[in-house]
XYZ file of C-alpha atoms in Angstrom:
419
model
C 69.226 -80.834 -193.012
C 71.886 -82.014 -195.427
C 75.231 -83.519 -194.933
C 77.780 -81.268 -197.221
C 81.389 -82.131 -197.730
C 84.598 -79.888 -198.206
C 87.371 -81.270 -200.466
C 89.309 -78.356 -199.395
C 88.770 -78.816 -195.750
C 88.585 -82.651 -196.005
C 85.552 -82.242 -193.887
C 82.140 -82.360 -194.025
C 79.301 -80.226 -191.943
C 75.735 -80.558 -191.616
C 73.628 -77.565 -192.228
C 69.487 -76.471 -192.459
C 68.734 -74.088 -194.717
C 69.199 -70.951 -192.328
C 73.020 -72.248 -191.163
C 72.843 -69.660 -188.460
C 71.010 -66.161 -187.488
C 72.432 -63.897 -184.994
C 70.389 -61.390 -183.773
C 70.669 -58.026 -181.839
C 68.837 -56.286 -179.455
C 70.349 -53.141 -180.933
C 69.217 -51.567 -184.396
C 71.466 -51.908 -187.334
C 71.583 -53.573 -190.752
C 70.225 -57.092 -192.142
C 72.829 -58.439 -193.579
C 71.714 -61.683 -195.770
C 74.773 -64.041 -196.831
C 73.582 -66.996 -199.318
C 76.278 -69.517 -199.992
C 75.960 -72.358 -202.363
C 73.568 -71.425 -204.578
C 75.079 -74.014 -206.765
C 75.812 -77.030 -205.100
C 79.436 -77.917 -206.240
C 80.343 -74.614 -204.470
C 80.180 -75.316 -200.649
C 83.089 -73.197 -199.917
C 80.780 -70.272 -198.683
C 78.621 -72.103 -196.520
C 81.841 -73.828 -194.453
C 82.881 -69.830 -194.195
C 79.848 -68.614 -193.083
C 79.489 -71.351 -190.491
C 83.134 -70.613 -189.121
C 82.701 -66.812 -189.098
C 79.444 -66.809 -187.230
C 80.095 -69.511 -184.638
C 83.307 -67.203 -184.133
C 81.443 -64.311 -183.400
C 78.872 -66.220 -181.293
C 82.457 -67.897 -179.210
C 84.179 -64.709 -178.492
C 80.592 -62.838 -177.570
C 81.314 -59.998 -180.646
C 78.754 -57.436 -180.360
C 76.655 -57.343 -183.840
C 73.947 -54.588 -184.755
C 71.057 -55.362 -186.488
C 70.719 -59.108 -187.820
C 73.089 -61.308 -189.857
C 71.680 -64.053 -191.677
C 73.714 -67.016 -193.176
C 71.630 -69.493 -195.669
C 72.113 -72.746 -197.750
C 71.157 -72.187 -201.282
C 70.790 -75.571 -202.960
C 70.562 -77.681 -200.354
C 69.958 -80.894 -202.307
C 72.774 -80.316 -205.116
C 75.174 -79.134 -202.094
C 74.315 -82.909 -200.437
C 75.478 -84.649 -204.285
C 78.140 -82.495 -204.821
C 76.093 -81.738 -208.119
C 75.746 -78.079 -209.260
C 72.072 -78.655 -209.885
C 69.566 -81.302 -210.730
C 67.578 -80.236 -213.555
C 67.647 -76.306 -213.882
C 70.481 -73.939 -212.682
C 69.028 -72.386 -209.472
C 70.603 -69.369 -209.834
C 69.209 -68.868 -213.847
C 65.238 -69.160 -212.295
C 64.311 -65.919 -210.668
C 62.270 -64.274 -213.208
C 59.732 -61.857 -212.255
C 56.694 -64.642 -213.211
C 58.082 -67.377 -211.308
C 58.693 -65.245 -208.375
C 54.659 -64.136 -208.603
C 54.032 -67.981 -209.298
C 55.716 -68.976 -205.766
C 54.148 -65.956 -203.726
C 50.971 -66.958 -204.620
C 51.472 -70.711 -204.371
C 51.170 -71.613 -208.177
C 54.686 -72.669 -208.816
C 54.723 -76.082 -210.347
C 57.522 -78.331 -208.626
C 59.232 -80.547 -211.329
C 62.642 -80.462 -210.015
C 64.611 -80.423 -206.958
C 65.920 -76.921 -207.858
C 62.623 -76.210 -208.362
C 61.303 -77.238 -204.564
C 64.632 -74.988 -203.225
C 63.928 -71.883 -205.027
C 60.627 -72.253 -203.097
C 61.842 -72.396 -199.824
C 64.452 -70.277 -200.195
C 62.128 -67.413 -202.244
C 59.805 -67.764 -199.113
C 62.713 -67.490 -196.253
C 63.782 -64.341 -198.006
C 60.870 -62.587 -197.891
C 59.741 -63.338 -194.659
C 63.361 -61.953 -193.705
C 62.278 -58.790 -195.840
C 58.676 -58.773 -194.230
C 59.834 -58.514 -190.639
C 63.526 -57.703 -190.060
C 64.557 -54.008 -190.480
C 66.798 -52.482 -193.154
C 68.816 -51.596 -194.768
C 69.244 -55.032 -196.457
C 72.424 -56.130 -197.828
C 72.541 -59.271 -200.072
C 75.816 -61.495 -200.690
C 76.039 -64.520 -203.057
C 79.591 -66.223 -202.517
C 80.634 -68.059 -205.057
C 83.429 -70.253 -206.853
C 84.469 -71.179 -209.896
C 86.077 -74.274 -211.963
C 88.927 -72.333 -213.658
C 91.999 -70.837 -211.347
C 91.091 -67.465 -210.635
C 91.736 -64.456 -208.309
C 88.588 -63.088 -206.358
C 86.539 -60.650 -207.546
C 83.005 -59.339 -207.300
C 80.275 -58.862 -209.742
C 77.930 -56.272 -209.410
C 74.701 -55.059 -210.784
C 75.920 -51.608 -212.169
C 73.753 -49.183 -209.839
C 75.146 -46.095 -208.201
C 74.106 -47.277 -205.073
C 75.668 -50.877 -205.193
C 78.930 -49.252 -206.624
C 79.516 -47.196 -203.967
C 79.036 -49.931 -201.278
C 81.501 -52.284 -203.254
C 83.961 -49.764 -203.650
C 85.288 -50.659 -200.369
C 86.929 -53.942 -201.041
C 90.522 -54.432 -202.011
C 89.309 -56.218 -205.257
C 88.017 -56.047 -209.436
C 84.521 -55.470 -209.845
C 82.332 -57.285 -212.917
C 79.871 -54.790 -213.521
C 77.019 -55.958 -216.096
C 76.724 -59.563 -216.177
C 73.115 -59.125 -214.997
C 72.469 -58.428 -219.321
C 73.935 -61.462 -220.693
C 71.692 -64.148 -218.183
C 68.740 -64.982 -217.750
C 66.531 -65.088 -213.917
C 70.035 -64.573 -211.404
C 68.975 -63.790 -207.897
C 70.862 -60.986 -207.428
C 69.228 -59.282 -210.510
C 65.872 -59.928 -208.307
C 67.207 -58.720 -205.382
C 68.413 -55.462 -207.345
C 64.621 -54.850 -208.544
C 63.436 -54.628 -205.156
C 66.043 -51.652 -204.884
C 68.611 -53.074 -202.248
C 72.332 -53.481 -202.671
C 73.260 -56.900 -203.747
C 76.218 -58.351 -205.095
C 78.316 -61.507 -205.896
C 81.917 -62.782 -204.160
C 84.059 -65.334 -206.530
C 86.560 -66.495 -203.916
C 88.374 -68.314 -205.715
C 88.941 -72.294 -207.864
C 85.909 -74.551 -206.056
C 88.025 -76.477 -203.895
C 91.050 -74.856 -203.209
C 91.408 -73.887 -199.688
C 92.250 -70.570 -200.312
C 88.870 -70.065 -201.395
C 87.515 -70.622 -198.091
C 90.288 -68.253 -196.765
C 88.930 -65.700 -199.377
C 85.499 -66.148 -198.404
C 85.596 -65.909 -194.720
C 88.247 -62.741 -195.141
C 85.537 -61.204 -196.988
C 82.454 -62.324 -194.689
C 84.448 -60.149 -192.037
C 84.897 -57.339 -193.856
C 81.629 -57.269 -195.039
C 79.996 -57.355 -191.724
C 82.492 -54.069 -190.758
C 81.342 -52.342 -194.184
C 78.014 -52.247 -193.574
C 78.170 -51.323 -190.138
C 77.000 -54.547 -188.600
C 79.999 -55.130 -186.450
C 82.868 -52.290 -185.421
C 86.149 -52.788 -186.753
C 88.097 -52.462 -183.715
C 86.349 -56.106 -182.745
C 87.615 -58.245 -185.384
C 91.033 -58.439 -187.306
C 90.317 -56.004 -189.772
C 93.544 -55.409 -191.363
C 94.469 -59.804 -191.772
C 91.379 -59.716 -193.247
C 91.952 -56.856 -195.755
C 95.524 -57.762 -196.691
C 93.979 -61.187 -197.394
C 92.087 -59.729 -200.408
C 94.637 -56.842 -201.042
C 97.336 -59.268 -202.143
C 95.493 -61.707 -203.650
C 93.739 -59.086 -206.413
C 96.202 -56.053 -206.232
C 97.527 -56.789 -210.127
C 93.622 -56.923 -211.174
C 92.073 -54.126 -208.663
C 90.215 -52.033 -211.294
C 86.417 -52.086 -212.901
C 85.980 -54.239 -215.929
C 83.062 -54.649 -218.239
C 81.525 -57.839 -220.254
C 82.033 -57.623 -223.848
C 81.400 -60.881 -224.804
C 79.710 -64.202 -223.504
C 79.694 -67.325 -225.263
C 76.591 -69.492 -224.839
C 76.275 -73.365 -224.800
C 72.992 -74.175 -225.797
C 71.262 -77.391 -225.308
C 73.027 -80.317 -227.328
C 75.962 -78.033 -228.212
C 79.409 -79.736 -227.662
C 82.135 -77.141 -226.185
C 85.434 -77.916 -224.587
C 87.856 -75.145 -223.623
C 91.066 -74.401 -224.581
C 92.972 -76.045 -221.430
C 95.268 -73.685 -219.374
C 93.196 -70.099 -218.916
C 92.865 -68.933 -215.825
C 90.855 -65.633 -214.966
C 91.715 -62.072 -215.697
C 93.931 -63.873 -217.932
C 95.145 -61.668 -221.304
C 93.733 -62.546 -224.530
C 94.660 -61.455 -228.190
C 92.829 -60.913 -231.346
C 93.016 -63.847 -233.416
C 93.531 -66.238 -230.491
C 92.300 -69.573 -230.037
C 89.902 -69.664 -226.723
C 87.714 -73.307 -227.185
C 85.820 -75.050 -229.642
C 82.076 -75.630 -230.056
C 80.140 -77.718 -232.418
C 84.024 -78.398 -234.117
C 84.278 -75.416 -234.907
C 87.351 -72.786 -233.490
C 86.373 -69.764 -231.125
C 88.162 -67.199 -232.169
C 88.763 -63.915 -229.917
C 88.055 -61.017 -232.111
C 90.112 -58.634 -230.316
C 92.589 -57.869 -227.317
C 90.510 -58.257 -224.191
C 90.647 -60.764 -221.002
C 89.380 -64.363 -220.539
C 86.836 -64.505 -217.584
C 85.096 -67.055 -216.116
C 86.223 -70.361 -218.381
C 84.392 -73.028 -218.304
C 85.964 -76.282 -216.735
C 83.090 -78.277 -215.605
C 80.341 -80.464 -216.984
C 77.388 -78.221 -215.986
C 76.927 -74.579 -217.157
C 75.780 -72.688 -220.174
C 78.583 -70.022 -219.799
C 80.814 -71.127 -222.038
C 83.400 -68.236 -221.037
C 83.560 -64.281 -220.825
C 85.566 -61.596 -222.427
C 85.964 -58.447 -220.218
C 87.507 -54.871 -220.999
C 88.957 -52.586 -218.381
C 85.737 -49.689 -218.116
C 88.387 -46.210 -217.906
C 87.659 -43.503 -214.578
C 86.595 -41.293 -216.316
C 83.708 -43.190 -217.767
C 82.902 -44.281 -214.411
C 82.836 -40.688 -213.540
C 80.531 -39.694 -216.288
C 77.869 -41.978 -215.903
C 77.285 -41.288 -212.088
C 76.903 -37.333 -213.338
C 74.581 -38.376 -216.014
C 72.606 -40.429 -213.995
C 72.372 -38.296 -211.231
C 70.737 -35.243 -213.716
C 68.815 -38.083 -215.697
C 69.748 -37.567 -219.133
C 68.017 -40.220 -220.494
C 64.384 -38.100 -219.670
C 65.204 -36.250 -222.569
C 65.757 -38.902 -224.872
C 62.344 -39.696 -225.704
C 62.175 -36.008 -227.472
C 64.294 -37.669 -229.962
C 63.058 -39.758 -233.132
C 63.336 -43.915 -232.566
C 63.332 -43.764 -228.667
C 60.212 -44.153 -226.770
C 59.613 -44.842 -223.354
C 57.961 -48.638 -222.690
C 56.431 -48.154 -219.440
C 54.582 -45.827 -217.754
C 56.920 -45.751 -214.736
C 59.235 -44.070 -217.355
C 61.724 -47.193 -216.080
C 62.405 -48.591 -219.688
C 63.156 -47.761 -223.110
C 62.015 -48.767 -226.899
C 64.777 -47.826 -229.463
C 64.474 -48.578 -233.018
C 67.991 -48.788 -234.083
C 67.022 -48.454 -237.675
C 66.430 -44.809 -236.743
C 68.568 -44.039 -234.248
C 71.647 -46.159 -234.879
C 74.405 -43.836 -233.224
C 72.729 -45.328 -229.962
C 74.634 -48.404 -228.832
C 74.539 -50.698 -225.824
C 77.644 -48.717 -223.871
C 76.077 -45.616 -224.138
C 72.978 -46.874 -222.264
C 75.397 -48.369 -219.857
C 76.457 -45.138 -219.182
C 72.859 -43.926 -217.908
C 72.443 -47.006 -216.432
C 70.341 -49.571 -218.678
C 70.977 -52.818 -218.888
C 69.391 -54.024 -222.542
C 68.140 -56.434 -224.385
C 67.632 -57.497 -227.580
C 64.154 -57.993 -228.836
C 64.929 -58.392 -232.464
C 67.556 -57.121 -235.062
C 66.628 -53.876 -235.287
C 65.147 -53.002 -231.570
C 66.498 -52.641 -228.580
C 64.779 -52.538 -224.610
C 66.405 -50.977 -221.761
C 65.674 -51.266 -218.223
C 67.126 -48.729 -216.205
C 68.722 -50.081 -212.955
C 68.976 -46.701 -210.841
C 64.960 -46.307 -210.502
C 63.953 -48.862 -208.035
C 67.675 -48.186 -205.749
C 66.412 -47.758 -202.100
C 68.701 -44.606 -201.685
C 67.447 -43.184 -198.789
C 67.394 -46.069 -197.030
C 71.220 -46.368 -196.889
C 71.353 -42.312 -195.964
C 73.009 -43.204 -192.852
C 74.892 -46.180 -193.451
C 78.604 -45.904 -192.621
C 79.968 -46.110 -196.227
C 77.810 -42.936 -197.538
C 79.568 -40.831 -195.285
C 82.192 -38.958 -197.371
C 85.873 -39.990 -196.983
C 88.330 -41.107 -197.920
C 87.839 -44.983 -196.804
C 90.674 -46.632 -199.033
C 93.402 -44.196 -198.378
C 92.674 -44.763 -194.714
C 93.252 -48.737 -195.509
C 96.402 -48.218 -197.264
C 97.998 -45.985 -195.007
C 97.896 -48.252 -191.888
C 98.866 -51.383 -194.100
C 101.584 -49.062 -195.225
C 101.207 -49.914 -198.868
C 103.621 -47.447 -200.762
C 101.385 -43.720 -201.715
C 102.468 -44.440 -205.172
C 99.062 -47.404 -205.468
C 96.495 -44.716 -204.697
């Protein structure tokens, strides 16, 4: 148990690490909802406590299972974003086979939580029925509108399509061990919510408009139960300027003993222009070597995200990728000179860019690798469509084909001219 407080909310709630399970003795989804993975975010769990005890007050009808845990528990209780190690920055694949098989060294408090909360989630995953769903809600310390990021898969495209909001795709490639690049392995949908500035209360507003719609999305509750459309405009107007897909093009890293500061005044989605100033680090000037936009700035003590620069990805690009991916192009790439496949699940790629330099990072975005680089002249890429639990989603609400935002629109009479 741990005693949590809300400067939003001026308010503070007591919570385990599962806040609250409801249950159904009908089939349907398992939703899992984590909030405050770090613990100077607690505007998730205080919306995920008010959502569910409203659903459990006015006797809504759920299907399936809806689960609603504490991330860092201790860090939440000292207002702290961690102790030692970033919780959300430890989920590699050995640490994960480490705490499975009860070899995981505990050396830190985030270290004792990833425990717990590694074994809650697959005991959910052991004995609850799919499909799964996986939400991380989130703030941040700069001013920002919400958004979601997203591990580029078809499958968790399509499902986030849905929401009134921008989409991140590809941050997954520029960290190291994030949980929802775990969850992603094991082939479900997962995805982030950034609701908002950490302790404004319209993140809270944010979060719980998007808990709702969320549950109606996946087919957990029906829409005709809750107040859909508040819910919806909520997120509509707050992220109708920025509703589009954008990509990372940049990340700037604080490593240990680094000094950074930045630039005061950026908010997210903000504009930026070749040439300008964006922080400094070591006394030395960040410049922004082209037009782009500012996400994520960093205004806190704790992080090694310094900031992000993000590009607006173009439809048709979009478009393209899904067709190449669904025809696997990249099975014939191995017939060509400097590309070999890494694995014998045929999952990941060796490319020598010395001999095949016309192959950059964006074009294995496009069949869906994320990469990395292993040293100045090689490249790996893990592709991020083989382990998607398609069929598993077959009947899910969302697959179904139509057209789901021009139905929103029209009965929040938005003018035609938006979609």
């Amino acid at each position: 148990m741990a005693k949590i407080y809300s400067k939003a909310l001026k308010q503070s709630l007591e919570v385990k690490r599962i806040i609250k399970h409801l249950k159904s003795s009908q089939p349907g989804p398992t939703l899992i909802f984590i909030g405050g993975i770090h613990g100077n975010e607690p505007s998730g769990v205080f919306a995920l406590q008010k959502v569910l005890d409203e659903l459990q007050e006015k006797e809504i009808p759920i299907l399936g299972n809806v689960y609603a845990i504490s991330g860092n528990l201790w860090a939440l209780e000292h207002n702290k974003r961690y102790d030692k190690q970033d919780l959300n920055r430890l989920w590699s694949q050995e640490s994960i086979n480490n705490i499975l098989t009860g070899k995981q060294e505990i050396t830190n408090e985030d270290i004792s939580q990833q425990i717990d909360l590694c074994r809650i989630i697959h005991d959910i995953l052991q004995t609850e029925s799919g499909p799964f769903y996986f939400m991380d809600l989130h703030t941040t310390s700069s001013k920002t509108v919400p958004f979601l990021t997203v591990n580029d898969s078809l499958l968790n495209r399509k499902f986030t399509k849905q929401y009134p909001l921008p989409m991140i795709l590809g941050i997954e490639e520029y960290l190291e061990g994030p949980l929802l690049s775990y969850i992603n392995e094991l082939g479900y949908v997962a995805f982030g919510f950034e609701a908002g500035q950490h302790d404004d209360p319209a993140s809270i507003k944010n979060h719980i408009a998007f808990i709702y719609l969320t549950l109606v999305f996946a087919g957990s509750v029906k829409r005709a139960l809750v107040d859909y459309n508040h819910h919806y405009q909520i997120l509509f107007d707050n992220s109708l300027e920025y509703k589009h897909i954008y990509e990372i093009y940049w990340r700037h890293e604080i490593n240990n003993g680094d000094t950074f500061k930045m630039k005061p005044g950026f908010i997210n989605f903000q504009k930026i222009n070749k040439g300008q100033e964006l922080a400094r680090s070591n006394g030395k000037i960040i410049i922004s070597d082209r037009d782009g936009k500012i996400f994520m700035p960093l205004y806190q003590n704790l992080g090694d995200d310094g900031f992000f620069a993000i590009k607006r990805t173009p439809k048709f690009f979009l478009n393209l990728s899904a067709v190449l991916r669904k025809i696997r192009f990249d099975h014939i790439l191995p017939l060509l000179p400097g590309i070999k496949w890494s694995s014998s699940q045929k999952n990941s790629l060796n490319v020598n860019r010395k001999i095949a330099p016309f192959f950059t990072k964006q074009f294995f975005h496009l069949l869906g690798y994320r990469s990395k680089q292993i040293d100045s002249t090689h490249l790996r890429v893990r592709n991020r469509e083989i382990a998607s639990k398609t069929r598993a989603y077959r009947y899910a609400p969302w697959t179904k084909k139509r057209k789901t935002t021009i139905i929103h629109l029209t009965c929040l009479k938005i003018p035609s001219f938006f979609y």
